[in-house]
Short mmCIF file of C-alpha atoms in Angstrom, two decimals:
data_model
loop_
_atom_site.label_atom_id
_atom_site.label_comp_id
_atom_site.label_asym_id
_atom_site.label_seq_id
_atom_site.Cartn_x
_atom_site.Cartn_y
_atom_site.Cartn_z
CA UNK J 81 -6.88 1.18 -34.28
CA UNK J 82 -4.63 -1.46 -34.67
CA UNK J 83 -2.47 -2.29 -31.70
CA UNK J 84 1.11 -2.24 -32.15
CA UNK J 85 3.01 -5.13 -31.81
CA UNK J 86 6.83 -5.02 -30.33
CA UNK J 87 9.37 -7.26 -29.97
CA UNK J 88 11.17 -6.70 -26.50
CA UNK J 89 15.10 -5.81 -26.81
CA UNK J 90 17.22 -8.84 -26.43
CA UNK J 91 18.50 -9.51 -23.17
CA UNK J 92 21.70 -10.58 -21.79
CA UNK J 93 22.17 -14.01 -22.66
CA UNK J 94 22.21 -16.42 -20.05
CA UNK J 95 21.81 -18.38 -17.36
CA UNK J 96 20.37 -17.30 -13.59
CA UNK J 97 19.77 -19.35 -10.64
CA UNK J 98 16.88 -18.70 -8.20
CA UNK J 99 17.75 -19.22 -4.39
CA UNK J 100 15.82 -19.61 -1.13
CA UNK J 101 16.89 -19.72 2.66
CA UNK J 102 16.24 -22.98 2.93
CA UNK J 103 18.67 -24.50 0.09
CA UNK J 104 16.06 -24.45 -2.75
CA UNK J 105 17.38 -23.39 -5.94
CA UNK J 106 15.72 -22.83 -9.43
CA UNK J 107 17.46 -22.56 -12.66
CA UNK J 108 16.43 -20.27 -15.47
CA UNK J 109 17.48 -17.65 -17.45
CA UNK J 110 17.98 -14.06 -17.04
CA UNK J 111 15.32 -11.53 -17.26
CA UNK J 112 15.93 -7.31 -17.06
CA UNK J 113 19.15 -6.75 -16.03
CA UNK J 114 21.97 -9.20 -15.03
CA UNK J 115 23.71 -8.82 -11.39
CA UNK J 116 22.77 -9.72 -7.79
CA UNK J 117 19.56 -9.19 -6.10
CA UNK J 118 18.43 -9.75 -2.97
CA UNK J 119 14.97 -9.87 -0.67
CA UNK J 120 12.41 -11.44 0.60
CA UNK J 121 10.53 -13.85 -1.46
CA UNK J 122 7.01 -13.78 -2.22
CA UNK J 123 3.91 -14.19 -4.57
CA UNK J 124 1.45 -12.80 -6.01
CA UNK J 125 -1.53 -14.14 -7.48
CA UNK J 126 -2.63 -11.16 -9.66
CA UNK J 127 -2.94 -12.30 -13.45
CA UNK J 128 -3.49 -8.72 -14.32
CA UNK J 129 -1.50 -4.87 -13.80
CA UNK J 130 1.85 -6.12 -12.79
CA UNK J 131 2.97 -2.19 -13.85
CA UNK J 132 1.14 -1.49 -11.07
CA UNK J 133 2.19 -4.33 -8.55
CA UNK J 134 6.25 -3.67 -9.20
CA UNK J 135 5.84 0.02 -9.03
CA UNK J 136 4.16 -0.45 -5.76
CA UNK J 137 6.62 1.13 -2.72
CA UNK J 138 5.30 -1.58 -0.14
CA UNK J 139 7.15 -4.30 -2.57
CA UNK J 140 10.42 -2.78 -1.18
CA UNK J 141 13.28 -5.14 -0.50
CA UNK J 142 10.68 -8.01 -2.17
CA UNK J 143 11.26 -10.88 -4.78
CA UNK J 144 7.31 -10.81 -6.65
CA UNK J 145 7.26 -14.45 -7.89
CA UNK J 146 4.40 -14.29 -10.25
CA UNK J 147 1.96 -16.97 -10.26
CA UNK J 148 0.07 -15.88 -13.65
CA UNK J 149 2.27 -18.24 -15.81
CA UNK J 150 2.14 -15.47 -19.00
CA UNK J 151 3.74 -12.13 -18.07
CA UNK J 152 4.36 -9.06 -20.20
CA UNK J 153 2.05 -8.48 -23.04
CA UNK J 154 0.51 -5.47 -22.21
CA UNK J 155 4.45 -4.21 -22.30
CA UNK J 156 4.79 -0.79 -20.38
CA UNK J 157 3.51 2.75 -20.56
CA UNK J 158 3.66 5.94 -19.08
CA UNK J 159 0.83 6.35 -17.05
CA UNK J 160 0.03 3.18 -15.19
CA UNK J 161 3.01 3.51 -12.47
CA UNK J 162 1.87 3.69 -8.84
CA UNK J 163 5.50 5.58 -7.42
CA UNK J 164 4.77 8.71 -5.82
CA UNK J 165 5.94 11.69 -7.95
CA UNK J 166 9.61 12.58 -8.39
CA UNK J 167 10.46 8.85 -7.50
CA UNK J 168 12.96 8.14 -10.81
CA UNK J 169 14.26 5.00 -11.75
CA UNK J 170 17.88 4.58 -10.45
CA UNK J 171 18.65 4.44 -14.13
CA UNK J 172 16.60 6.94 -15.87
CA UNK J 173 16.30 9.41 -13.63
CA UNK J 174 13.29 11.26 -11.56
CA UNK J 175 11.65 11.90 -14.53
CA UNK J 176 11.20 8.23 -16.13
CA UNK J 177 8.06 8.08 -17.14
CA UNK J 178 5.50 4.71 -15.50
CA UNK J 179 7.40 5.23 -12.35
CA UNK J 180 10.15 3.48 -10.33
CA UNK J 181 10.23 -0.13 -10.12
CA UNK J 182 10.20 -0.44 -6.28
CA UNK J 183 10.81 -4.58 -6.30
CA UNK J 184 14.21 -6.17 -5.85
CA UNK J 185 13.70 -8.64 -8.19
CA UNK J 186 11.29 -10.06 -10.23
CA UNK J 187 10.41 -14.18 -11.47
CA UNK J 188 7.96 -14.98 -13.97
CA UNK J 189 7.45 -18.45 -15.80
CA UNK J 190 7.43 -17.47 -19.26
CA UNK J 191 7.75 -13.84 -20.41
CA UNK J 192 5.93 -12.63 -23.45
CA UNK J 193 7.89 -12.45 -27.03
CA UNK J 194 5.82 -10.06 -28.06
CA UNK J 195 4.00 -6.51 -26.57
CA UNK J 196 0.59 -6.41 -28.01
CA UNK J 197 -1.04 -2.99 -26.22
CA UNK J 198 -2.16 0.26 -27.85
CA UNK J 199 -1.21 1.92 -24.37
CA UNK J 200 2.57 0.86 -24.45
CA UNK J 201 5.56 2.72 -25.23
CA UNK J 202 8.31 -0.35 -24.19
CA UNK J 203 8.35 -3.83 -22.94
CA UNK J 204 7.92 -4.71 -19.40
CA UNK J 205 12.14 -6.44 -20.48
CA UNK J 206 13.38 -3.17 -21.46
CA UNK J 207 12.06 -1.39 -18.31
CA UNK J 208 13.28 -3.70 -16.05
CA UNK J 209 16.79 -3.58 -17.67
CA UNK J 210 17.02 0.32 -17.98
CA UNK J 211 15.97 0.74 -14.22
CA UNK J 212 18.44 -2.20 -12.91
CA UNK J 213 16.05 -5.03 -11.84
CA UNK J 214 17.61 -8.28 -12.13
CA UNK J 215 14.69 -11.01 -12.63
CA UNK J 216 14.68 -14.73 -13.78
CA UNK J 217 12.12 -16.49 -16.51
CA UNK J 218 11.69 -19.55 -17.43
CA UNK J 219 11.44 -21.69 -13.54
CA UNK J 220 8.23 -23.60 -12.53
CA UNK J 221 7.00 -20.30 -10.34
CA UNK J 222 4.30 -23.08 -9.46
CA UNK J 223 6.77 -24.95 -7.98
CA UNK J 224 8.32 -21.97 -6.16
CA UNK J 225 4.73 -20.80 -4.56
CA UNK J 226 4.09 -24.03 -3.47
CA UNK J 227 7.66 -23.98 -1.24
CA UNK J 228 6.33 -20.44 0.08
CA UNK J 229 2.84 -21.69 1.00
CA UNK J 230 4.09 -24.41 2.74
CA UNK J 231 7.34 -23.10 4.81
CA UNK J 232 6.33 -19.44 4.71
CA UNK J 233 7.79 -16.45 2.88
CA UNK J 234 12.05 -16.56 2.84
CA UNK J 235 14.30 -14.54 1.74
CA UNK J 236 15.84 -15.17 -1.42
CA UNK J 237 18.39 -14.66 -4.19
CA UNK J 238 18.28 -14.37 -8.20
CA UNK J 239 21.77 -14.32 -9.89
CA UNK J 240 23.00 -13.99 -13.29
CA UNK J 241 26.33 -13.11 -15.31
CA UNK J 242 29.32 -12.76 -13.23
CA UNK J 243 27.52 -12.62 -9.78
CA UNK J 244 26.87 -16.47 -10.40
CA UNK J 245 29.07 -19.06 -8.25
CA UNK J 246 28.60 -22.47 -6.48
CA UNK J 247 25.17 -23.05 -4.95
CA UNK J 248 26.82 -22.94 -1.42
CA UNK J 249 28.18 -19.71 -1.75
CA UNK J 250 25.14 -18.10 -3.32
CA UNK J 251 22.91 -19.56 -0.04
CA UNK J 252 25.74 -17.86 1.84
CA UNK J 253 24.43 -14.72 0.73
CA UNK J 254 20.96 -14.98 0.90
CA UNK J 255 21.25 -15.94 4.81
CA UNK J 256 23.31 -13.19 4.82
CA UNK J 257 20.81 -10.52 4.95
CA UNK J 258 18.55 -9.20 7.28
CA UNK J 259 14.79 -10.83 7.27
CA UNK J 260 11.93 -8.90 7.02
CA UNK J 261 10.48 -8.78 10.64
CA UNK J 262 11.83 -6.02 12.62
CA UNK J 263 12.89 -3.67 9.37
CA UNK J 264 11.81 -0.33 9.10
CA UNK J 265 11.34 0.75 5.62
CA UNK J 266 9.29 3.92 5.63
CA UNK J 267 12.39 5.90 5.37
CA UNK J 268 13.11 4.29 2.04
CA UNK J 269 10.17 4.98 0.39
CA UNK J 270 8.76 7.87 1.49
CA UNK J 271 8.63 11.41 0.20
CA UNK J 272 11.29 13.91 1.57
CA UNK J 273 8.86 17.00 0.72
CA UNK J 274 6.00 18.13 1.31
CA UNK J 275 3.04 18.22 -2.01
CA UNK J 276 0.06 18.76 -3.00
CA UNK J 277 -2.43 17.60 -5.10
CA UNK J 278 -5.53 19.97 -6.08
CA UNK J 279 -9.07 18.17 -6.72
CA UNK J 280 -10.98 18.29 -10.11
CA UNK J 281 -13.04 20.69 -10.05
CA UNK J 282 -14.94 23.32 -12.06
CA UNK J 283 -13.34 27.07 -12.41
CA UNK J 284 -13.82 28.76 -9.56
CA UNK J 285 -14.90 26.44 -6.96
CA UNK J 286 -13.50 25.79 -3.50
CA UNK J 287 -12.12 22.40 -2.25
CA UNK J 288 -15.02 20.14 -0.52
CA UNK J 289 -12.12 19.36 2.46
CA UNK J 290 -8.31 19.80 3.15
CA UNK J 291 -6.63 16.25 3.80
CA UNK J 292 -2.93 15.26 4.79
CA UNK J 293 -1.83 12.10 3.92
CA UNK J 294 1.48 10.41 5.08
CA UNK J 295 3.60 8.89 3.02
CA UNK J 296 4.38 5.79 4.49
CA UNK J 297 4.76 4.41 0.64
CA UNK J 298 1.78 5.95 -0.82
CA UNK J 299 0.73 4.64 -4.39
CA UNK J 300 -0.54 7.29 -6.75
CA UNK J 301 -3.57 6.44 -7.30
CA UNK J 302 -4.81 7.46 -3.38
CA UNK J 303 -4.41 11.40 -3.52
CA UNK J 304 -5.92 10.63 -7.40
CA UNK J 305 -9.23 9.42 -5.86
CA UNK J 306 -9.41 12.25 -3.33
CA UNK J 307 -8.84 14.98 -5.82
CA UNK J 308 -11.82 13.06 -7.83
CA UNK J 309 -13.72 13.65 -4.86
CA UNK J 310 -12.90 17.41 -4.23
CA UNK J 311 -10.08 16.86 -1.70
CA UNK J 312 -7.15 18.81 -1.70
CA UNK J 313 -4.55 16.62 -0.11
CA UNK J 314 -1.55 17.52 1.31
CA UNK J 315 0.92 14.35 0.81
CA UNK J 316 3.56 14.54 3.63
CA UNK J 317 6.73 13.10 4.72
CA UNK J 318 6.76 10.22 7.57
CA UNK J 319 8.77 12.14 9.38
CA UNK J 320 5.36 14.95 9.79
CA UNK J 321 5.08 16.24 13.31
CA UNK J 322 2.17 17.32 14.99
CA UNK J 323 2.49 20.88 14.51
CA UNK J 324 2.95 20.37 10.87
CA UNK J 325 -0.06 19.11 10.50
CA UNK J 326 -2.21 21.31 12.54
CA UNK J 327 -0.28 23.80 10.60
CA UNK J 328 -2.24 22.55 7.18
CA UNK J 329 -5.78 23.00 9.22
CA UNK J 330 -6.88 19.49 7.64
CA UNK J 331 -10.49 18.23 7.81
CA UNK J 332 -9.13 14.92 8.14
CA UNK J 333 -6.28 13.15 8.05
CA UNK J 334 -4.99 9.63 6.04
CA UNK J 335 -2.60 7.13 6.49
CA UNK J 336 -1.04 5.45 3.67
CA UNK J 337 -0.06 1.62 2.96
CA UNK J 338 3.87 0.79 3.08
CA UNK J 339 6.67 -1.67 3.36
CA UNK J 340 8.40 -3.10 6.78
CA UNK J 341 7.41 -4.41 9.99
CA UNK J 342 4.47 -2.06 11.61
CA UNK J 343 5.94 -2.93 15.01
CA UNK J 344 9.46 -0.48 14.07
CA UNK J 345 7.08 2.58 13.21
CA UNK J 346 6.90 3.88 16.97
CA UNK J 347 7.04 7.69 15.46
CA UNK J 348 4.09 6.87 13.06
CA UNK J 349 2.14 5.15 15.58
CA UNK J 350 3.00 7.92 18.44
CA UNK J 351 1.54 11.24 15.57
CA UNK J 352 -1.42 8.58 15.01
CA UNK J 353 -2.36 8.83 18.81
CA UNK J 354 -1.88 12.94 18.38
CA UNK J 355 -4.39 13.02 15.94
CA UNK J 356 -7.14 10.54 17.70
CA UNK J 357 -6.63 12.66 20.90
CA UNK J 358 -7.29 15.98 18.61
CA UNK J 359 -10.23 14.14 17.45
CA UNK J 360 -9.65 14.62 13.72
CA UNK J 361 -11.31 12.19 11.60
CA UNK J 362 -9.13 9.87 9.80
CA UNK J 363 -8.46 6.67 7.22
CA UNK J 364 -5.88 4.38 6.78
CA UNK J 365 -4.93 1.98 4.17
CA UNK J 366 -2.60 -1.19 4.59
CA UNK J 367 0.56 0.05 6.64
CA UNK J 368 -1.68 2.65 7.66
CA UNK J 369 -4.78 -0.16 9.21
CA UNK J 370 -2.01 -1.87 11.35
CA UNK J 371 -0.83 2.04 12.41
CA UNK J 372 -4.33 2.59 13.82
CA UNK J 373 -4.64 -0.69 15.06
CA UNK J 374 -1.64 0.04 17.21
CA UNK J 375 -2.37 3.48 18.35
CA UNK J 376 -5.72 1.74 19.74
CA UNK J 377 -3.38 -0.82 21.57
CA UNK J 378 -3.97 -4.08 19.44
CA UNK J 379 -0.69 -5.78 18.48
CA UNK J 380 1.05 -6.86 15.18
CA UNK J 381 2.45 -10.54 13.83
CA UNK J 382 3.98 -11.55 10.48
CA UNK J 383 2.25 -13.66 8.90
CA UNK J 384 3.09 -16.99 7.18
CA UNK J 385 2.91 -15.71 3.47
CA UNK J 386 1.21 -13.07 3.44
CA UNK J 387 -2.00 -11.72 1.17
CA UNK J 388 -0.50 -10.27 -2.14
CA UNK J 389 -2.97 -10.37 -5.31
CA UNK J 390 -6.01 -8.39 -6.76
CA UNK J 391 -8.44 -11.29 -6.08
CA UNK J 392 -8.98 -11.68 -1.91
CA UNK J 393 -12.50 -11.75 -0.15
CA UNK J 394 -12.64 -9.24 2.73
CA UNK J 395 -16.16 -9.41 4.78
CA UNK J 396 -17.42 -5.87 6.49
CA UNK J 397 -18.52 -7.37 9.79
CA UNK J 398 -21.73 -5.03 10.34
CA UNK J 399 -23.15 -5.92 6.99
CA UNK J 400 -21.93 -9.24 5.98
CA UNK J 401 -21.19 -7.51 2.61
CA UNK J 402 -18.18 -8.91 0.72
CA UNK J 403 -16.06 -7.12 -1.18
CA UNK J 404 -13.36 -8.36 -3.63
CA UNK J 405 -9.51 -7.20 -3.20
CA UNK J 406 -6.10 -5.92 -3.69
CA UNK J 407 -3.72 -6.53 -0.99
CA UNK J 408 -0.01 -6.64 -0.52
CA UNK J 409 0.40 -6.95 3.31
CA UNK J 410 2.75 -9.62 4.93
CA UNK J 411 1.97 -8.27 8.61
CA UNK J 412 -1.43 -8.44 10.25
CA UNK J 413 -3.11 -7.04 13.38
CA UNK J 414 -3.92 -9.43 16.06
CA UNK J 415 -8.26 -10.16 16.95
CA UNK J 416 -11.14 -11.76 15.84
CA UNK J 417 -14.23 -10.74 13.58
CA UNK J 418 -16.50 -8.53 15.35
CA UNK J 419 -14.67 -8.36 18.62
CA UNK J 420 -14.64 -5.34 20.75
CA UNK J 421 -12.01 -3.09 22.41
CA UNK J 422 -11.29 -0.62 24.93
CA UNK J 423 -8.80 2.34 23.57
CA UNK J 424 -7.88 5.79 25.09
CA UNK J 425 -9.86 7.35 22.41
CA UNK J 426 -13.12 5.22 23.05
CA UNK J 427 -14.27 2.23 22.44
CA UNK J 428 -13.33 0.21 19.40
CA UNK J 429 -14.02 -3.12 17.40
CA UNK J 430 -12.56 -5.34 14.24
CA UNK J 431 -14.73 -4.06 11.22
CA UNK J 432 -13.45 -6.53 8.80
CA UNK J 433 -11.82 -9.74 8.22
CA UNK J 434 -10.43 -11.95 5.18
CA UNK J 435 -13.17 -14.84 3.94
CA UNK J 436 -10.19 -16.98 3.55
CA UNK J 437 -8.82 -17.40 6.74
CA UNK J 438 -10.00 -14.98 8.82
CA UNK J 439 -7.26 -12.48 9.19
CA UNK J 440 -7.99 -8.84 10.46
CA UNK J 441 -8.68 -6.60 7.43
CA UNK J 442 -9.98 -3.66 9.43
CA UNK J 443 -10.80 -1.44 12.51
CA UNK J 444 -12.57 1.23 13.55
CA UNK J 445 -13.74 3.03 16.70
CA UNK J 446 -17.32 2.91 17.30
CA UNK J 447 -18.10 6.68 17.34
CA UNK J 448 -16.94 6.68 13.34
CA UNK J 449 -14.11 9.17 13.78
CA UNK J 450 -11.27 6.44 13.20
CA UNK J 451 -11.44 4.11 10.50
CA UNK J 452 -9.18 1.56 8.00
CA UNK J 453 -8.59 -1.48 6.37
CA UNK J 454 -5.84 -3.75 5.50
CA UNK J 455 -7.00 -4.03 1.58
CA UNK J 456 -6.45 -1.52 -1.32
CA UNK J 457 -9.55 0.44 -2.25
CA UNK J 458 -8.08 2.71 -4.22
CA UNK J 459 -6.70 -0.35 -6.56
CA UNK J 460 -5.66 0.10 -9.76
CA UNK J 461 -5.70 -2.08 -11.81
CA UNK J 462 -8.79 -3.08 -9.88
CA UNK J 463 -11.04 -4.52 -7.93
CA UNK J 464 -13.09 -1.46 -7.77
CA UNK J 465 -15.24 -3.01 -4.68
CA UNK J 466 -14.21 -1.27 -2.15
CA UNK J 467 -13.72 2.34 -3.55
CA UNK J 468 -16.96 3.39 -1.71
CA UNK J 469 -14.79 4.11 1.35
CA UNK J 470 -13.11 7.06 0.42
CA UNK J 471 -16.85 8.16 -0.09
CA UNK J 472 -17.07 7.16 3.30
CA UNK J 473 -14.50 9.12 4.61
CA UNK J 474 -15.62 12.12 3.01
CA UNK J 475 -19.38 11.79 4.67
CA UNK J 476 -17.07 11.25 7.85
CA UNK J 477 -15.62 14.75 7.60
CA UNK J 478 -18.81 16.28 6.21
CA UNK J 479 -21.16 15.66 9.12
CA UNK J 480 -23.09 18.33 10.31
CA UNK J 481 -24.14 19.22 13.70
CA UNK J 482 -27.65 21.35 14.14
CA UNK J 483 -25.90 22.84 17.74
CA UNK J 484 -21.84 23.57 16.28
CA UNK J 485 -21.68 26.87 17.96
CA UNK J 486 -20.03 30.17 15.86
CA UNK J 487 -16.24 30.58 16.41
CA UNK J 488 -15.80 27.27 18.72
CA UNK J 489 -12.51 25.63 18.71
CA UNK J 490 -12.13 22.93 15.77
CA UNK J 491 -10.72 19.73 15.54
CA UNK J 492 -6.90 20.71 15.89
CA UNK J 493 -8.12 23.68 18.35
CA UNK J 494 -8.29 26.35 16.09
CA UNK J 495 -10.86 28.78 16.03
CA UNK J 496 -13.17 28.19 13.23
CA UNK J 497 -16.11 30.24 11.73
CA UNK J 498 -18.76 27.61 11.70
CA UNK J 499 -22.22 28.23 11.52
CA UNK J 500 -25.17 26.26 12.45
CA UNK J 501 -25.41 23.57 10.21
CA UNK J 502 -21.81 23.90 8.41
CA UNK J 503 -19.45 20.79 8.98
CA UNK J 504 -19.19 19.68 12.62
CA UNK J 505 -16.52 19.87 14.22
CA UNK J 506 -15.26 17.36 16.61
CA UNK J 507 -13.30 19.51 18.58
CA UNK J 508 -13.75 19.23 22.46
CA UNK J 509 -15.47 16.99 24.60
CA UNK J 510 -19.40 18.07 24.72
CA UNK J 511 -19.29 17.95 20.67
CA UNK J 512 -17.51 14.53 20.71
CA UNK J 513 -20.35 13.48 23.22
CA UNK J 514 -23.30 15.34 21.14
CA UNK J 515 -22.26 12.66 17.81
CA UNK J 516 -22.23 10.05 19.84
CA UNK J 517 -25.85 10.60 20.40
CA UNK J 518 -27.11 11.49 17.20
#
């Protein structure tokens, strides 16, 4: 088959300026749509699946800068969007297909002049310009990185068309707005209903295990590899209580990555500590490793620039086993590799760290109940590497116990007709104890 080959729609003519908080300004031209934008600026060193990186809700209220110097070629199609379902461009609608673009703005060096994909159905400039994301092309983005690496991510402006003025009075507006520490942006991004996503499998067959997931900015792809696995998931608003979730009699329970400063999500962290004290088993990705790291009483800092690419060496303490990366965090958890914790819920330790500089990429409590990480393992478009723990949660929820006792209470108290040898349930105290020693 011979790939077709587009030529993306001719934009706006013109020029569009670039600034930072601390005076810098870069001159291009524009790219998508022409107006005011404004965010935080940072980077991202992926070369590959920027579809998925600006449809990515934990980008919200960000500037990507991208550091690949080539952007574009593999245009944009329908089916590579991480936004959750429903979430429609502000221009076409709730049902525009590759999903919202969740990014404030967008700067790449040199945008493709042609889309050379079998897979696409527009350019990556006509998507950006039908869902109202103003971007820049043509600025040294190495230039630009290089500022963030050394003085830390800023927030920033891109302006084009009649939104441009003097340099003075565009700075005015980027100090203008709020920075990114102490913003909560769950509410933004996250679903205001209740769905559900059924697992693949053959005609007839029961779900493996019942799973609710909170939205906290949850990409697609996450209930995707559950249903692969035989999960029916339950995705959730952030605003879930307690009830509501016993209510869905889960076998475990997930939370998902986001945008915003962990240290605002006092609701989030508060059902977190709920569900360790029910004893349910659960996962958390990104947003949702600095949740649990709270709810076990570590604390939170922003960090300089951040981790944001598909290419970042996380090591599993207990193993020494490296895995290879997505990210997109800008927060961190405070600790060191391999230390240990007390928590209400028993004892706990850092599973994980970054090979680069050491920053926590994981925790867990000891017993195995409680688990997450800071990296992406259900990445698309890759690394793959670290895929293995949604395996892991499963096995977590599946474990069996040779003394569960017929009709005792389950994990959210409920009475439960388990049978020796069915899936143990971690329900009161003496069961809790009994895994512990196994």
């Amino acid at each position: 088959m011979t790939a077709p080959l587009m030529t993306p729609t001719p934009g706006p003519a013109g020029p569009a300026v670039l600034v930072l908080e601390d005076g810098t300004v870069h001159r291009g031209q524009a790219f998508g749509a022409v107006g005011e934008t404004l965010g935080e600026a940072v980077f991202c060193t992926a070369m590959t699946g920027y579809q998925e990186t600006l449809t990515d809700p934990s980008y919200d209220r960000q500037i990507v800068i991208a550091t690949a110097p080539q952007i574009g070629n593999t245009g944009w199609n329908d089916s590579d969007g991480e936004s959750r379902p429903g979430a429609g461009s502000v221009a076409s609608g709730p049902n525009s297909g590759g999903g919202r673009i969740w990014v404030a703005g967008y700067a790449v060096r040199n945008p493709t002049r042609r889309v050379s994909s079998w897979r696409a159905t527009r350019s990556l400039q006509d998507e950006l310009a039908s869902q109202e994301v103003v971007g820049i092309a043509g600025i040294d983005t190495r230039a630009v990185v290089r500022r963030l690496r050394d003085h830390g991510s800023m927030r920033a402006g891109v302006f084009s068309g009649d939104a441009l003025a003097a340099d003075a009075e565009l700075l005015d507006r980027v100090r203008a707005q709020p920075g990114m520490a102490g913003r909560n942006l769950i509410g933004e991004v996250s679903t205001p209903d209740t769905y559900t996503i059924e697992p693949v499998m053959s005609s007839g067959a029961e779900p493996a295990f019942t799973v609710v997931a909170v939205d906290l900015g949850i990409k697609t792809n996450t209930p995707r590899m559950f249903a692969q696995r035989g999960m029916r998931v339950h995705v959730v608003p952030s605003t879930v209580t307690f009830d509501e979730v016993r209510d869905l009699n889960p076998d475990g329970f997930f939370l998902s990555n986001g945008p915003g400063d962990p240290a605002t999500a006092e609701r989030e962290v508060a059902l977190t500590r709920e569900v360790l004290g029910a004893g349910l088993p659960l996962f958390g990705i990104c947003l949702g490793n600095q949740l649990l790291g709270r709810a076990l009483g570590l604390g939170t800092y922003k960090m300089k620039f951040g981790h944001r690419g598909i290419n970042i060496p996380v090591v599993e303490d207990a193993t020494g086993r490296i895995s290879i990366t997505a990210q997109n965090h800008g927060f961190a958890l405070e600790g060191e590799r391999g230390s240990e914790f007390d928590t209400p819920f028993g004892r706990g330790r850092v599973s994980h760290v970054c090979a680069n500089d050491g920053t926590v990429e994981g925790v867990e409590l000891l017993d195995g109940r409680a688990f997450s990480v800071q990296y992406h393992p259900e990445a698309a478009a890759g690394p793959h590497d670290a895929a293995y723990l949604f395996d892991r949660f499963a096995s977590v929820m599946g474990e069996t116990c040779s003394e569960c006792r017929p009709g005792h209470r389950g994990l959210l108290g409920v009475e439960l007709p388990c049978s020796q040898g069915g899936p143990f349930h971690a329900g009161d105290a003496a069961d809790r104890a009994h895994r512990s020693q196994r």
